[in-house]
Short mmCIF file of C-alpha atoms in Angstrom, two decimals:
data_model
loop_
_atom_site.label_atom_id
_atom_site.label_comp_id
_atom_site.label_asym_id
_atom_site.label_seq_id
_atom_site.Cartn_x
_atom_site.Cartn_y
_atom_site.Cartn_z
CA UNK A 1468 10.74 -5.24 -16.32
CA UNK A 1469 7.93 -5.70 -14.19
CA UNK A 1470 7.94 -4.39 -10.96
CA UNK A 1471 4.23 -5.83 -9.84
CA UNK A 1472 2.44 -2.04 -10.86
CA UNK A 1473 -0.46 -2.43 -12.62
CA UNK A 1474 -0.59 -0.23 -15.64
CA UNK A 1475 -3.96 1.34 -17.19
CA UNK A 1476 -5.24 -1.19 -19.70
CA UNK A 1477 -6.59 -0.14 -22.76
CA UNK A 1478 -10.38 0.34 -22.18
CA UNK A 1479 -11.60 1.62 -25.53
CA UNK A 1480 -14.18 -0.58 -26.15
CA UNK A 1481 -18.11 -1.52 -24.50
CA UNK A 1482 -16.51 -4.73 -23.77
CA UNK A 1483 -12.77 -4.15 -22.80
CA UNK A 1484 -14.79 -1.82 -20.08
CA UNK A 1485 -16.95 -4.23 -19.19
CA UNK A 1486 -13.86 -7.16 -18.82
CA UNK A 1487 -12.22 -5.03 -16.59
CA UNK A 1488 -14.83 -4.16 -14.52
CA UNK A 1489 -15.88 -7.45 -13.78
CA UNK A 1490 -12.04 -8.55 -13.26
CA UNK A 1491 -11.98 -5.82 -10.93
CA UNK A 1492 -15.27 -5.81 -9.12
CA UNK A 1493 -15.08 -9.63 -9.09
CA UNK A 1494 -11.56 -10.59 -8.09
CA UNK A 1495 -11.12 -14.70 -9.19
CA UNK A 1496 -15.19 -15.01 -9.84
CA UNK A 1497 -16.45 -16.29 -12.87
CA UNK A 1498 -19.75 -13.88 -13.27
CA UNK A 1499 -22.41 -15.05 -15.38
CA UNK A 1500 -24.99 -13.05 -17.01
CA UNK A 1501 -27.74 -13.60 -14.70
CA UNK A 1502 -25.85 -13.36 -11.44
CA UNK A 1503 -25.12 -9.78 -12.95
CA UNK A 1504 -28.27 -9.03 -13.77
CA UNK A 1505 -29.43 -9.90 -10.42
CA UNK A 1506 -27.09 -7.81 -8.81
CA UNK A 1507 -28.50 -4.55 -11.14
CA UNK A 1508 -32.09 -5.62 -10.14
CA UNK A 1509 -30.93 -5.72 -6.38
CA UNK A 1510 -29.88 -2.17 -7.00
CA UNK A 1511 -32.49 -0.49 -8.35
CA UNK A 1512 -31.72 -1.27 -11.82
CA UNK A 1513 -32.80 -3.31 -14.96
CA UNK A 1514 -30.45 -5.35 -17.78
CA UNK A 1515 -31.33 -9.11 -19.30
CA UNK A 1516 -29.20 -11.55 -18.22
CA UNK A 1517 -28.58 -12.20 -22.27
CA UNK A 1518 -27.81 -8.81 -23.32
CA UNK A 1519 -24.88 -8.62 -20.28
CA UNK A 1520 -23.72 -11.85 -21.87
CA UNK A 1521 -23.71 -10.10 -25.53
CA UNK A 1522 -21.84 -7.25 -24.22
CA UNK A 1523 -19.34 -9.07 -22.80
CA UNK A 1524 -18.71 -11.47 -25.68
CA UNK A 1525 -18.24 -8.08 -28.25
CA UNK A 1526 -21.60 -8.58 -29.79
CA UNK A 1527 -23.49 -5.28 -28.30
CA UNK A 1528 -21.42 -2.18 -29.03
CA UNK A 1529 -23.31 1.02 -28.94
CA UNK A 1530 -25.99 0.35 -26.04
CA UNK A 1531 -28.33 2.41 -24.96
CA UNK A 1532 -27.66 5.22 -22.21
CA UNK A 1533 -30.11 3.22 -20.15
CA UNK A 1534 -28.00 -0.02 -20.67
CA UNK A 1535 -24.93 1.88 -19.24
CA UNK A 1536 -26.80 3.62 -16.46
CA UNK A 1537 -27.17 -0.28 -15.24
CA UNK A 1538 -23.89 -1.48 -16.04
CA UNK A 1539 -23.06 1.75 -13.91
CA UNK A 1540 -25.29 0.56 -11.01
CA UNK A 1541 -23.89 -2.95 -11.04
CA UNK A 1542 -20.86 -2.09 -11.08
CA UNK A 1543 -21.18 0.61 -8.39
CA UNK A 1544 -19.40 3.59 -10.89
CA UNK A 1545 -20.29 5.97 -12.49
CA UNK A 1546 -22.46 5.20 -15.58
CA UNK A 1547 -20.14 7.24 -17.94
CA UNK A 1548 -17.15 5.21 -17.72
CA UNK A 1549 -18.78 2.91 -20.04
CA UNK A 1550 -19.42 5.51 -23.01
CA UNK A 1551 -17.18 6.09 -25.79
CA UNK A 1552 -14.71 8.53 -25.50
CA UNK A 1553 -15.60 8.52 -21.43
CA UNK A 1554 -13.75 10.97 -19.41
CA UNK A 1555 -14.18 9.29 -16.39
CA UNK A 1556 -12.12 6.30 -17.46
CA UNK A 1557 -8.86 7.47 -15.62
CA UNK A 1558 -10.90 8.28 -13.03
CA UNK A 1559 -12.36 4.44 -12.59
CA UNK A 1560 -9.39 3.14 -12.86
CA UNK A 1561 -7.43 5.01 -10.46
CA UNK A 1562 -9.96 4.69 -8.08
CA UNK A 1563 -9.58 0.88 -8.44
CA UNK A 1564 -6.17 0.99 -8.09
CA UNK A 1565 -6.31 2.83 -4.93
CA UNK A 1566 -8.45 0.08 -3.25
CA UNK A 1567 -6.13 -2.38 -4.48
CA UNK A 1568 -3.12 -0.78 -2.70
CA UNK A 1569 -5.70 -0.44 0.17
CA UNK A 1570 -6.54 -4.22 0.41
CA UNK A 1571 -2.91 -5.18 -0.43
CA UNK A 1572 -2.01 -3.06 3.04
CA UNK A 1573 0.21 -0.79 0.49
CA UNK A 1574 -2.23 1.85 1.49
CA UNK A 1575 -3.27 1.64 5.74
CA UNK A 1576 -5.11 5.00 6.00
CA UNK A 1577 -5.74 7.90 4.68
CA UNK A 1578 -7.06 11.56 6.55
CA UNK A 1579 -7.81 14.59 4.54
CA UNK A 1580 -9.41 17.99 5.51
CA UNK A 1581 -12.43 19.53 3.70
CA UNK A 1582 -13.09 16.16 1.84
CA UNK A 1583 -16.43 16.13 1.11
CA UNK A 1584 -19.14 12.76 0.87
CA UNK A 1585 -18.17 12.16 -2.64
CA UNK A 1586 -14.69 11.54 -1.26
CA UNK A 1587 -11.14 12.00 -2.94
CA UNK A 1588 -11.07 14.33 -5.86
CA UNK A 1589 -9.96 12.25 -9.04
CA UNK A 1590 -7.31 14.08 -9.38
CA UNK A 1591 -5.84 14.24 -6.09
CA UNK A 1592 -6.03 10.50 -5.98
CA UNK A 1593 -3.97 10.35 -8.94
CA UNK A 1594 -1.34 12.51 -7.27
CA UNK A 1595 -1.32 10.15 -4.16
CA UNK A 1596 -0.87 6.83 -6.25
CA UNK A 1597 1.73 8.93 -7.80
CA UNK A 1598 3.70 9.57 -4.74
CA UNK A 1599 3.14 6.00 -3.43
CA UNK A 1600 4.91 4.83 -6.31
CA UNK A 1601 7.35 7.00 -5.55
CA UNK A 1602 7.87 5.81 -2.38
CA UNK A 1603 7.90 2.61 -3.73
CA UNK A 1604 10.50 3.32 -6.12
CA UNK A 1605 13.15 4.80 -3.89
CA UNK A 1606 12.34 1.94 -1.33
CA UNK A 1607 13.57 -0.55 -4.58
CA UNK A 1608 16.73 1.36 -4.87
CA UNK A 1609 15.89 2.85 -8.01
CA UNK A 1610 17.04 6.09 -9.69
CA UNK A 1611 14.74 8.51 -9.65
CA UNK A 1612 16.06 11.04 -11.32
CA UNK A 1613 18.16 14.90 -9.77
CA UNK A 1614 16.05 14.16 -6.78
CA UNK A 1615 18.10 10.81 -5.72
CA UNK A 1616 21.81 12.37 -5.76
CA UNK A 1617 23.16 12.90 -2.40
CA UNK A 1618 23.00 16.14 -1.56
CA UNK A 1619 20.04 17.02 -4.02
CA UNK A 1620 22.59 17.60 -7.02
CA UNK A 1621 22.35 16.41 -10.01
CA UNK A 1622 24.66 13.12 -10.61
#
C-alpha cells in the first residue's frame, strides 16, 4: 500500500549515495559530470568531471577522504554521509525529507527555542517527521493503534 511516504532507500554503497543525492539535490535534472564538478569548484572544492562520472556509474568504490570532502561540498552535506558505514546517513536523509514536506507545503513553519546556527538536532527532526506522519495518518482515517479508541481505551 502506498500512501505517497517516501521510505529510506538503501544507501550502502559510494554510488547508491551518490544517486540519491543527485535525485535529491537535483529534482528532474539530468547532472553530468562536469556540471558537478563545476559546482564543487564554485564552492571551494576540487573533483574531475570523469572521476564524478566513475563514481556514479559503480566504477570508483573506496575514494579518497578528499574525494568525499567534495562530493560533501557539492552536495552541500556533510562529507561523511558518503563513507562506509556513515552515521550520518539517517541524518541526510531525514533532513531531505524535511525540505521535501517543506516545499510540498506539508511543512509551513517551524519555531524552536535555543536552536542554535547549525539548526535542528538530527534527532529532533526525526521526532517531528515522526509526528507529521502521525498527523497524517489519523487525518487518512487510519488505526493507529490504543491511542485511536474513543475514549483513549484500548479497542
Amino acid at each position: 500500500m502506498d500512501n505517497g511516504e517516501e521510505r529510506t532507500p538503501e544507501l550502502t554503497t559510494l554510488q547508491q549515495k551518490v544517486e540519491y543525492m543527485v535525485e535529491k539535490t537535483f529534482p528532474g535534472e539530468k547532472i553530468s559530470g562536469r556540471v558537478f564538478a563545476d559546482l564543487v569548484k564554485e564552492r571551494g572544492g576540487s573533483l574531475s568531471h570523469s572521476y564524478f562520472s566513475n563514481i556514479l556509474a559503480g566504477k570508483v568504490t573506496n575514494p579518497s577522504e578528499e574525494i568525499l570532502k567534495a562530493l560533501g561540498i557539492g552536495f552541500g552535506v556533510d562529507w561523511r554521509f558518503f563513507k562506509d558505514e556513515s552515521e550520518v546517513v539517517d541524518d541526510v536523509v531525514a533532513g531531505l525529507q524535511f525540505l521535501a514536506k517543506r516545499r510540498t507545503g506539508e511543512i509551513s513553519g517551524l519555531a524552536g527555542r535555543g536552536i542554535d546556527d547549525d539548526g535542528l538536532d538530527p534527532e529532533l527532526l526525526q521526532f517531528v517527521l515522526s509526528l507529521l506522519e502521525d498527523n497524517k495518518d489519523s487525518k487518512d482515517g487510519r488505526d493507529n493503534g490504543p491511542e485511536a479508541a474513543p475514549g483513549g481505551q484500548p479497542g
